[in-house]
Coordinates of C-alpha atoms and ligand atoms in Angstrom, one line a residue:
M524 CA 43.4 -49.9 109.7
Q525 CA 39.9 -49.9 108.1
Q526 CA 38.3 -53.2 107.4
K527 CA 37.6 -53.9 103.7
I528 CA 35.0 -56.4 102.4
I529 CA 35.8 -57.9 99.0
S530 CA 33.7 -60.3 97.0
A531 CA 35.4 -63.7 96.9
L532 CA 34.1 -64.4 93.4
S533 CA 35.9 -61.3 92.1
L534 CA 39.1 -62.7 93.5
G535 CA 38.5 -66.0 91.7
I536 CA 37.5 -68.2 94.6
N537 CA 34.2 -69.7 95.7
Q538 CA 32.7 -72.2 98.2
K539 CA 33.2 -75.1 95.9
L540 CA 36.9 -74.9 96.5
V541 CA 36.4 -75.3 100.2
D542 CA 36.5 -78.6 101.9
H543 CA 33.0 -80.0 102.3
S544 CA 33.2 -80.7 106.0
A545 CA 34.7 -77.2 106.7
L546 CA 31.7 -75.7 104.8
E547 CA 29.3 -77.8 106.9
V548 CA 30.9 -76.7 110.2
I549 CA 30.6 -73.0 109.1
K550 CA 27.0 -73.5 108.1
S551 CA 26.1 -75.2 111.4
L552 CA 27.7 -72.4 113.4
Q553 CA 26.0 -69.7 111.4
S554 CA 22.6 -71.4 111.7
H555 CA 23.1 -71.2 115.5
G556 CA 23.5 -67.4 115.2
Y557 CA 27.3 -67.2 115.4
N558 CA 29.7 -65.7 112.9
A559 CA 32.1 -68.3 111.3
Y560 CA 34.8 -67.9 108.7
I561 CA 37.7 -69.7 107.2
V562 CA 40.9 -68.0 108.2
G563 CA 44.7 -68.4 107.7
G564 CA 46.4 -70.8 105.4
G565 CA 43.2 -72.1 103.8
V566 CA 42.1 -68.6 102.4
R567 CA 45.7 -67.5 101.7
D568 CA 46.5 -70.7 99.7
L569 CA 43.2 -70.6 97.7
L570 CA 43.9 -66.9 96.7
L571 CA 47.4 -67.8 95.7
K572 CA 46.1 -70.8 93.7
A573 CA 48.0 -73.2 95.9
K574 CA 46.4 -76.3 97.4
P575 CA 45.4 -75.6 101.0
K576 CA 46.7 -78.1 103.6
D577 CA 43.7 -77.5 105.9
F578 CA 40.9 -75.1 106.5
D579 CA 41.1 -73.4 109.9
I580 CA 37.8 -72.1 111.2
V581 CA 37.3 -69.1 113.4
T582 CA 34.1 -68.1 115.1
S583 CA 32.4 -65.7 117.5
A584 CA 31.2 -68.7 119.6
T585 CA 33.2 -69.5 122.7
P586 CA 34.7 -73.1 122.8
E587 CA 31.9 -74.1 125.2
Q588 CA 29.3 -72.8 122.7
V589 CA 31.0 -74.6 119.8
K590 CA 30.9 -77.8 121.9
R591 CA 27.2 -77.3 122.4
V592 CA 26.7 -77.1 118.6
F593 CA 28.7 -80.2 117.7
F594 CA 28.2 -82.0 121.1
K595 CA 29.7 -85.6 120.9
N596 CA 31.5 -84.9 117.6
S597 CA 33.8 -82.4 119.2
M598 CA 36.3 -81.9 122.0
I599 CA 37.8 -78.8 123.6
I600 CA 41.6 -79.0 123.6
G601 CA 44.6 -76.9 124.5
R602 CA 45.7 -74.8 127.4
R603 CA 47.5 -71.8 126.1
F604 CA 44.8 -71.4 123.5
K605 CA 41.6 -73.3 124.0
I606 CA 40.3 -74.6 120.6
V607 CA 37.7 -77.1 119.6
H608 CA 38.3 -80.2 117.5
V609 CA 35.3 -81.1 115.4
Y610 CA 35.3 -84.6 114.0
Y611 CA 34.0 -85.6 110.6
D612 CA 34.0 -88.8 108.6
K613 CA 35.5 -88.0 105.2
L614 CA 35.3 -90.2 102.2
N615 CA 38.7 -91.4 101.0
Q616 CA 38.2 -91.3 97.3
L617 CA 41.5 -93.0 96.4
R618 CA 41.2 -95.9 98.8
S619 CA 37.4 -96.3 98.1
N620 CA 38.1 -96.6 94.3
K621 CA 40.9 -99.1 95.0
H622 CA 38.8 -101.3 97.3
Q623 CA 35.5 -100.7 95.5
K624 CA 33.7 -99.7 98.7
N625 CA 33.3 -96.5 100.7
I626 CA 36.2 -96.0 103.0
F627 CA 36.1 -93.1 105.4
D628 CA 39.0 -91.3 107.2
K629 CA 38.5 -89.5 110.5
Q630 CA 38.9 -85.8 109.7
I631 CA 39.6 -83.2 112.4
L632 CA 38.6 -79.6 111.9
E633 CA 40.1 -76.9 114.2
V634 CA 37.6 -74.3 115.4
S635 CA 39.0 -71.4 117.3
T636 CA 37.3 -68.4 118.9
F637 CA 38.1 -64.8 118.0
R638 CA 41.0 -63.7 120.3
S639 CA 41.2 -60.4 122.0
N640 CA 44.3 -58.1 121.4
Q641 CA 44.1 -57.0 125.1
V642 CA 47.7 -57.8 125.5
H643 CA 47.6 -56.8 129.3
N644 CA 45.2 -59.7 129.9
V645 CA 47.7 -62.1 128.5
D646 CA 50.3 -63.9 130.7
K647 CA 53.8 -63.5 129.5
N648 CA 56.9 -65.0 131.0
D649 CA 60.0 -62.9 132.0
K650 CA 61.3 -63.0 128.4
G651 CA 58.0 -61.4 127.1
R652 CA 56.8 -64.7 125.5
I653 CA 53.1 -65.4 125.7
V654 CA 52.4 -68.4 128.0
S655 CA 48.7 -68.3 128.5
D656 CA 45.8 -66.5 126.8
N657 CA 42.2 -67.3 126.5
N658 CA 40.7 -63.8 126.1
Y659 CA 38.0 -63.7 123.5
G660 CA 37.4 -60.7 121.4
T661 CA 36.0 -59.4 118.1
M662 CA 37.0 -60.3 114.6
N663 CA 38.9 -57.0 114.4
E664 CA 40.9 -57.8 117.5
D665 CA 41.5 -61.3 116.3
A666 CA 43.0 -59.9 113.1
F667 CA 45.6 -58.0 115.1
R668 CA 46.7 -61.1 116.8
R669 CA 47.5 -63.0 113.6
D670 CA 51.1 -63.1 112.4
F671 CA 51.1 -62.0 108.7
T672 CA 48.7 -59.8 106.7
I673 CA 48.0 -62.6 104.3
N674 CA 47.1 -64.9 107.2
A675 CA 44.5 -62.4 108.5
L676 CA 41.9 -62.7 105.8
Y677 CA 38.5 -64.0 106.8
Y678 CA 36.5 -65.8 104.2
D679 CA 32.7 -66.4 104.6
P680 CA 32.0 -69.1 102.0
V681 CA 28.2 -68.7 102.5
S682 CA 28.0 -65.0 101.7
E683 CA 31.2 -65.2 99.4
E684 CA 32.8 -62.3 101.2
I685 CA 36.4 -61.8 102.3
F686 CA 37.1 -59.5 105.2
D687 CA 40.5 -57.8 105.1
Y688 CA 41.9 -55.8 108.0
H689 CA 45.6 -55.4 107.1
N690 CA 45.7 -55.0 103.3
G691 CA 46.3 -58.7 103.0
I692 CA 44.7 -58.9 99.6
Q693 CA 47.2 -56.3 98.3
D694 CA 50.1 -58.3 99.7
I695 CA 48.7 -61.5 98.1
Q696 CA 48.6 -59.7 94.8
D697 CA 52.2 -58.4 95.3
K698 CA 53.3 -61.8 96.6
T699 CA 54.7 -60.2 99.8
L700 CA 54.9 -61.6 103.3
R701 CA 54.5 -58.8 105.8
I702 CA 54.2 -59.1 109.6
I703 CA 51.3 -57.3 111.3
G704 CA 52.2 -54.7 113.9
K705 CA 55.8 -53.8 115.1
P706 CA 58.1 -56.6 113.8
Q707 CA 60.5 -56.6 116.7
S708 CA 57.8 -57.0 119.4
R709 CA 55.9 -59.6 117.4
Y710 CA 59.0 -61.8 117.2
I711 CA 59.8 -61.3 120.9
E712 CA 56.2 -62.2 121.7
D713 CA 56.6 -65.4 119.7
P714 CA 59.9 -66.2 118.1
V715 CA 58.5 -69.1 116.1
R716 CA 57.0 -66.5 113.7
I717 CA 60.6 -66.3 112.3
I718 CA 60.4 -69.9 111.2
R719 CA 56.8 -69.6 110.1
A720 CA 57.8 -66.6 107.9
I721 CA 60.6 -68.6 106.2
R722 CA 58.4 -71.7 105.7
I723 CA 55.4 -69.9 104.3
A724 CA 57.4 -67.5 102.1
T725 CA 59.5 -70.4 100.7
K726 CA 56.5 -72.6 100.1
L727 CA 54.5 -70.0 98.3
G728 CA 57.3 -68.2 96.5
L729 CA 56.7 -64.9 98.4
E730 CA 59.2 -62.1 99.1
I731 CA 59.6 -61.3 102.8
E732 CA 59.2 -57.6 103.1
D733 CA 62.3 -55.7 104.5
N734 CA 60.9 -54.6 107.9
T735 CA 59.6 -58.2 108.4
I736 CA 62.9 -59.8 107.7
F737 CA 65.1 -57.2 109.3
P738 CA 64.8 -58.3 113.0
F739 CA 65.6 -61.9 112.2
K740 CA 69.3 -61.5 112.6
N741 CA 69.1 -60.0 116.1
L742 CA 66.2 -62.1 117.4
K743 CA 66.9 -65.6 116.0
H744 CA 68.7 -66.6 119.2
L745 CA 65.3 -66.5 121.0
L746 CA 64.3 -69.6 119.1
A747 CA 66.6 -71.8 121.2
N748 CA 64.4 -71.1 124.3
E749 CA 61.3 -72.4 122.7
P750 CA 59.7 -75.5 124.2
R751 CA 60.9 -78.7 122.5
G752 CA 57.4 -79.8 121.7
R753 CA 56.6 -76.7 119.8
L754 CA 59.9 -76.9 117.8
F755 CA 59.1 -80.5 117.0
E756 CA 55.8 -79.4 115.6
E757 CA 57.5 -76.8 113.4
M758 CA 60.1 -79.4 112.3
N759 CA 57.2 -81.7 111.2
K760 CA 55.5 -78.8 109.3
I761 CA 58.7 -78.1 107.5
L762 CA 59.1 -81.7 106.5
L763 CA 55.6 -81.9 105.2
S764 CA 55.6 -78.5 103.5
G765 CA 56.5 -79.9 100.1
Y766 CA 59.5 -77.5 100.1
S767 CA 61.5 -79.0 102.9
K768 CA 64.8 -79.0 101.2
Q769 CA 64.6 -75.3 100.4
V770 CA 63.2 -74.3 103.8
I771 CA 66.1 -76.1 105.5
E772 CA 68.6 -74.4 103.3
E773 CA 67.0 -71.0 104.1
L774 CA 67.2 -71.8 107.9
N775 CA 70.9 -72.8 107.5
H776 CA 71.5 -69.6 105.5
L777 CA 69.9 -67.5 108.3
G778 CA 72.3 -69.2 110.7
I779 CA 69.8 -70.4 113.3
S780 CA 71.3 -71.9 116.4
R781 CA 72.2 -75.6 116.3
K782 CA 70.0 -76.1 119.4
V783 CA 66.8 -75.2 117.5
F784 CA 66.6 -78.2 115.1
P785 CA 69.5 -80.4 116.2
I786 CA 68.6 -83.2 113.7
F787 CA 68.6 -80.7 110.8
S788 CA 71.9 -79.3 112.0
Q789 CA 73.6 -82.7 112.3
I790 CA 72.4 -84.0 108.9
F791 CA 72.2 -81.0 106.7
F792 CA 74.0 -78.0 108.2
D793 CA 77.2 -79.7 109.3
N794 CA 77.4 -82.4 106.7
Q795 CA 76.4 -83.0 103.1
N796 CA 74.4 -86.1 103.7
E797 CA 73.5 -87.1 100.1
F798 CA 71.1 -89.8 101.2
A799 CA 69.1 -87.5 103.5
N800 CA 69.0 -84.9 100.8
R801 CA 67.6 -87.4 98.4
V802 CA 64.9 -88.2 101.0
L803 CA 63.9 -84.6 101.2
E804 CA 63.8 -84.3 97.4
R805 CA 61.6 -87.4 97.1
T806 CA 59.3 -86.3 99.9
D807 CA 58.9 -82.8 98.4
E808 CA 58.1 -84.3 95.0
R809 CA 55.6 -86.7 96.4
I810 CA 53.8 -84.0 98.5
Q811 CA 53.7 -81.6 95.5
N812 CA 52.1 -84.4 93.5
N813 CA 49.5 -85.1 96.2
G814 CA 51.0 -88.4 97.2
D815 CA 50.7 -89.2 100.9
I816 CA 53.8 -89.7 103.0
S817 CA 54.3 -90.4 106.6
L818 CA 56.6 -88.6 109.1
V819 CA 57.7 -92.0 110.3
F820 CA 59.2 -92.8 106.9
I821 CA 60.7 -89.4 106.5
Y822 CA 62.5 -89.5 109.9
A823 CA 63.6 -93.1 109.5
A824 CA 65.0 -92.6 106.0
M825 CA 66.5 -89.2 106.8
L826 CA 68.4 -90.7 109.7
W827 CA 69.4 -93.9 107.9
Q828 CA 73.0 -92.9 107.1
T829 CA 73.5 -91.9 110.8
I830 CA 72.3 -95.4 111.9
K831 CA 74.4 -97.1 109.3
S832 CA 77.7 -95.2 110.0
Q833 CA 77.3 -95.7 113.7
A834 CA 76.8 -99.5 113.1
E835 CA 79.9 -99.5 110.9
H836 CA 81.8 -97.8 113.7
Y837 CA 80.7 -100.5 116.2
Q838 CA 81.8 -103.2 113.7
N839 CA 85.2 -101.7 113.2
E840 CA 86.0 -100.5 116.7
F841 CA 84.5 -103.3 118.7
N842 CA 84.6 -106.1 116.2
M843 CA 80.8 -106.6 116.6
P844 CA 78.9 -108.8 114.1
Y845 CA 76.8 -106.8 111.6
V846 CA 73.3 -107.5 113.1
E847 CA 74.4 -106.8 116.6
A848 CA 76.2 -103.6 115.6
F849 CA 73.2 -102.5 113.8
R850 CA 70.9 -103.2 116.7
E851 CA 73.2 -101.3 119.1
S852 CA 73.2 -98.4 116.7
V853 CA 69.4 -98.3 116.6
Y854 CA 69.3 -98.2 120.4
A855 CA 72.1 -95.7 120.7
I856 CA 70.3 -93.0 118.7
K857 CA 67.3 -92.9 121.1
P858 CA 68.6 -90.1 123.4
T859 CA 69.2 -87.8 120.3
L860 CA 65.7 -88.5 119.1
V861 CA 64.1 -87.8 122.5
N862 CA 66.2 -84.6 122.7
N863 CA 64.7 -83.5 119.4
G864 CA 61.1 -83.9 120.7
L865 CA 60.3 -87.1 118.8
T866 CA 57.6 -89.1 120.6
Q867 CA 58.0 -92.7 121.9
H868 CA 55.5 -93.9 119.4
L869 CA 57.3 -92.3 116.5
I870 CA 60.7 -93.7 117.7
Q871 CA 59.2 -97.2 118.0
S872 CA 57.8 -97.1 114.5
M873 CA 61.1 -95.8 113.1
R874 CA 62.9 -98.7 114.8
E875 CA 60.6 -101.2 113.0
I876 CA 61.6 -99.7 109.7
W877 CA 65.2 -99.9 110.6
F878 CA 65.1 -103.4 111.9
M879 CA 63.3 -104.6 108.8
Q880 CA 66.4 -103.5 106.8
A881 CA 68.3 -106.2 108.5
N882 CA 65.5 -108.7 107.7
F883 CA 65.8 -107.7 104.1
E884 CA 69.6 -108.1 104.1
T885 CA 69.7 -111.5 105.8
P886 CA 66.5 -113.0 104.5
S887 CA 65.0 -115.9 106.4
A888 CA 62.5 -118.2 104.8
K889 CA 61.0 -118.8 108.2
K890 CA 60.2 -115.2 108.8
L891 CA 58.7 -114.4 105.4
E892 CA 55.1 -114.7 106.4
V893 CA 55.5 -112.4 109.4
L894 CA 57.4 -109.9 107.3
M895 CA 54.8 -109.8 104.6
T896 CA 52.0 -108.9 106.9
H897 CA 54.0 -106.4 108.9
K898 CA 52.4 -103.0 109.0
R899 CA 55.6 -101.2 108.2
L900 CA 56.4 -103.4 105.2
R901 CA 55.7 -100.7 102.5
Q902 CA 57.7 -98.0 104.3
S903 CA 60.6 -100.4 105.0
W904 CA 60.6 -101.5 101.4
N905 CA 60.7 -97.8 100.3
L906 CA 63.8 -97.3 102.4
F907 CA 65.3 -100.5 101.0
M908 CA 64.6 -99.3 97.4
L909 CA 66.3 -96.0 98.2
R910 CA 69.3 -97.9 99.6
H911 CA 69.4 -99.9 96.4
E912 CA 69.6 -96.6 94.4
F913 CA 72.7 -95.8 96.5
N914 CA 74.2 -99.2 95.7
E915 CA 74.0 -100.3 99.3
V916 CA 72.1 -103.5 98.5
D917 CA 73.2 -106.7 96.8
A918 CA 71.6 -106.6 93.3
E919 CA 70.5 -110.2 93.2
L920 CA 69.0 -110.0 96.7
F921 CA 67.1 -106.9 95.7
T922 CA 65.7 -108.5 92.6
W923 CA 64.6 -111.5 94.7
W924 CA 62.7 -109.3 97.2
D925 CA 61.2 -107.1 94.4
N926 CA 59.8 -110.3 92.8
Y927 CA 58.6 -111.7 96.1
I928 CA 56.9 -108.5 97.3
N929 CA 55.7 -106.9 94.1
N930 CA 55.2 -109.6 91.4
E931 CA 51.7 -111.0 92.0
Q932 CA 52.2 -113.5 89.2
A933 CA 55.4 -115.0 90.6
D934 CA 55.4 -118.5 91.9
K935 CA 56.0 -117.9 95.6
T936 CA 56.9 -121.5 96.5
A937 CA 59.6 -121.5 93.8
L938 CA 60.9 -118.2 95.1
V939 CA 61.2 -119.6 98.6
I940 CA 63.2 -122.5 97.3
E941 CA 65.4 -120.1 95.4
L942 CA 65.9 -118.1 98.5
I943 CA 67.0 -121.0 100.6
D944 CA 69.2 -122.2 97.8
K945 CA 70.9 -118.9 97.0
F946 CA 71.1 -117.0 100.3
P947 CA 72.5 -118.4 103.5
Q948 CA 69.8 -118.7 106.1
P949 CA 70.4 -116.8 109.3
E950 CA 71.1 -118.8 112.5
P951 CA 68.5 -118.5 115.2
A952 CA 69.2 -115.3 117.2
A953 CA 72.2 -115.8 119.4
K954 CA 71.1 -113.3 121.9
K955 CA 67.9 -115.2 122.8
K956 CA 69.9 -118.3 123.5
K957 CA 72.2 -116.4 125.8
K958 CA 69.3 -114.9 127.7
R959 CA 67.7 -118.3 128.1
K960 CA 71.0 -119.7 129.4
K961 CA 71.3 -116.8 131.8
R962 CA 67.8 -117.2 133.0
K963 CA 68.4 -121.0 133.4
K964 CA 71.5 -120.2 135.4
K965 CA 69.6 -117.8 137.6
V966 CA 66.8 -120.2 138.2
K967 CA 69.4 -122.8 139.2
Q968 CA 71.0 -120.3 141.6
D969 CA 67.7 -119.4 143.1
N970 CA 66.9 -123.0 143.6
E971 CA 70.2 -123.7 145.3
Q972 CA 69.6 -120.8 147.7
Ligands
ATP116 P1 49.7 -74.0 107.0 O1 49.5 -74.0 105.5 O2 51.0 -74.5 107.4 O3 48.5 -74.6 107.8 P2 48.8 -71.6 108.4 O4 49.1 -70.2 108.2 O5 47.4 -72.0 108.2 O6 49.8 -72.4 107.4 P3 48.5 -72.7 111.0 O7 49.5 -73.1 112.0 O8 47.5 -73.7 110.5 O9 49.3 -72.1 109.8 O10 47.8 -71.4 111.6 C1 46.5 -70.9 111.2 C2 46.5 -69.4 111.4 O11 46.6 -69.1 112.7 C3 47.6 -68.6 110.6 O12 47.3 -68.4 109.3 C4 47.7 -67.4 111.4 O13 46.6 -66.5 111.1 C5 47.4 -67.9 112.9 N1 48.7 -68.2 113.5 C6 49.3 -69.4 113.6 N2 50.4 -69.4 114.3 C7 50.6 -68.1 114.7 C8 51.5 -67.4 115.5 N3 52.6 -68.0 115.9 N4 51.3 -66.1 115.7 C9 50.2 -65.5 115.2 N5 49.3 -66.0 114.5 C10 49.4 -67.3 114.2
MG117 MG1 46.5 -74.0 108.6

């Protein structure tokens, strides 16, 4: 197909809408004699008047050449596709205003090199899936490698031109999602494109064109063979899309295998978990209103009912005391989380949020200070609030905590006295005592030997 060049201004976008650091990266690359453009979601979303999540940059420079331009502020990453991460300090306006000083976030910009469409140079596994490819090519070739026509638009924010190889502009105007090339082989090459299609179309309110949607039914089974890590990344993208509830419903509707996203299957496909559904609704609302939200909170809150009912099961079946049953339940879920690709760090952070629920429920005056300075306090409190909405929390206790955490005018000493007065203070952890006893016993045995 012939390349078309269209004025960006005539389509209602201009460089002011582009992230400042992305524009700087493009200007730097161009001043070193390379071509550089914004491609993918950034251009697509600007043209559709949606807020871009990020600006992906593509260039004629090889990763090594990009590294020479940005030197210490960059790093080459990736194996299957080598790309360069360029680091920038970005002013965080919200936090700067709040703290009345300039606060910077570390921003990472992804710069990739034009890829070749010389498919014979690409390593595929026995199922036809691409496993390694670092062949560089022209912009034209790069455009053929992209998934959907609206994702293959190249925007030069300096010259204010858009390069369109696959009639993407027309599809933007028609609000149509259309795959580039032969649909069947594009999904065999990379089955994750099926999920991407559903996520992007749902998020942007696009119609998936017939030939693009047709092979889903026969090829969706390929998704189950995708590496866990890749599916985990997709799961995160869905959760952070701002349309997670709808996307998950669409995936269920398509009937993807339970193996693809076991967590979604367990919570949403097989059950009507009202609590988890509310978590998705709140998350979507927040993201659509530009609020920030963390994956740790989403996962911890989404799985709360699972933790809770498992703890109840331990209480009823084994007569375990509440705190112990709760602890067992938090540990018991770990294999499921690992199976779903969740990282150790994420799991550990989720546990902190869960354990803090027990701290809220059995408040201890002695632990207040530690609790108030805990880095997961806000996220744990948000989960506690949601639980309160579901009538899981004692109303008086909730009011006390709300006062203690959120009311700056409240007399904290009086509140602590009230706490000790009204709520039974937990005994020191029984488990620790036992351990100490065991250890003492062992020491005694060792000494006797
Ligand atoms: P998002 O708004 O989620 O960032 P995106 O389309 O930008 O959407 P990215 O994963 O950031 O998604 O990818 C950037 C671009 O890289 C895409 O727009 C597309 O051109 C290309 N791309 C990404 N994944 C694939 C894929 N699996 N197959 C072909 N091209 C892809
Ligand atoms: Mg993107």
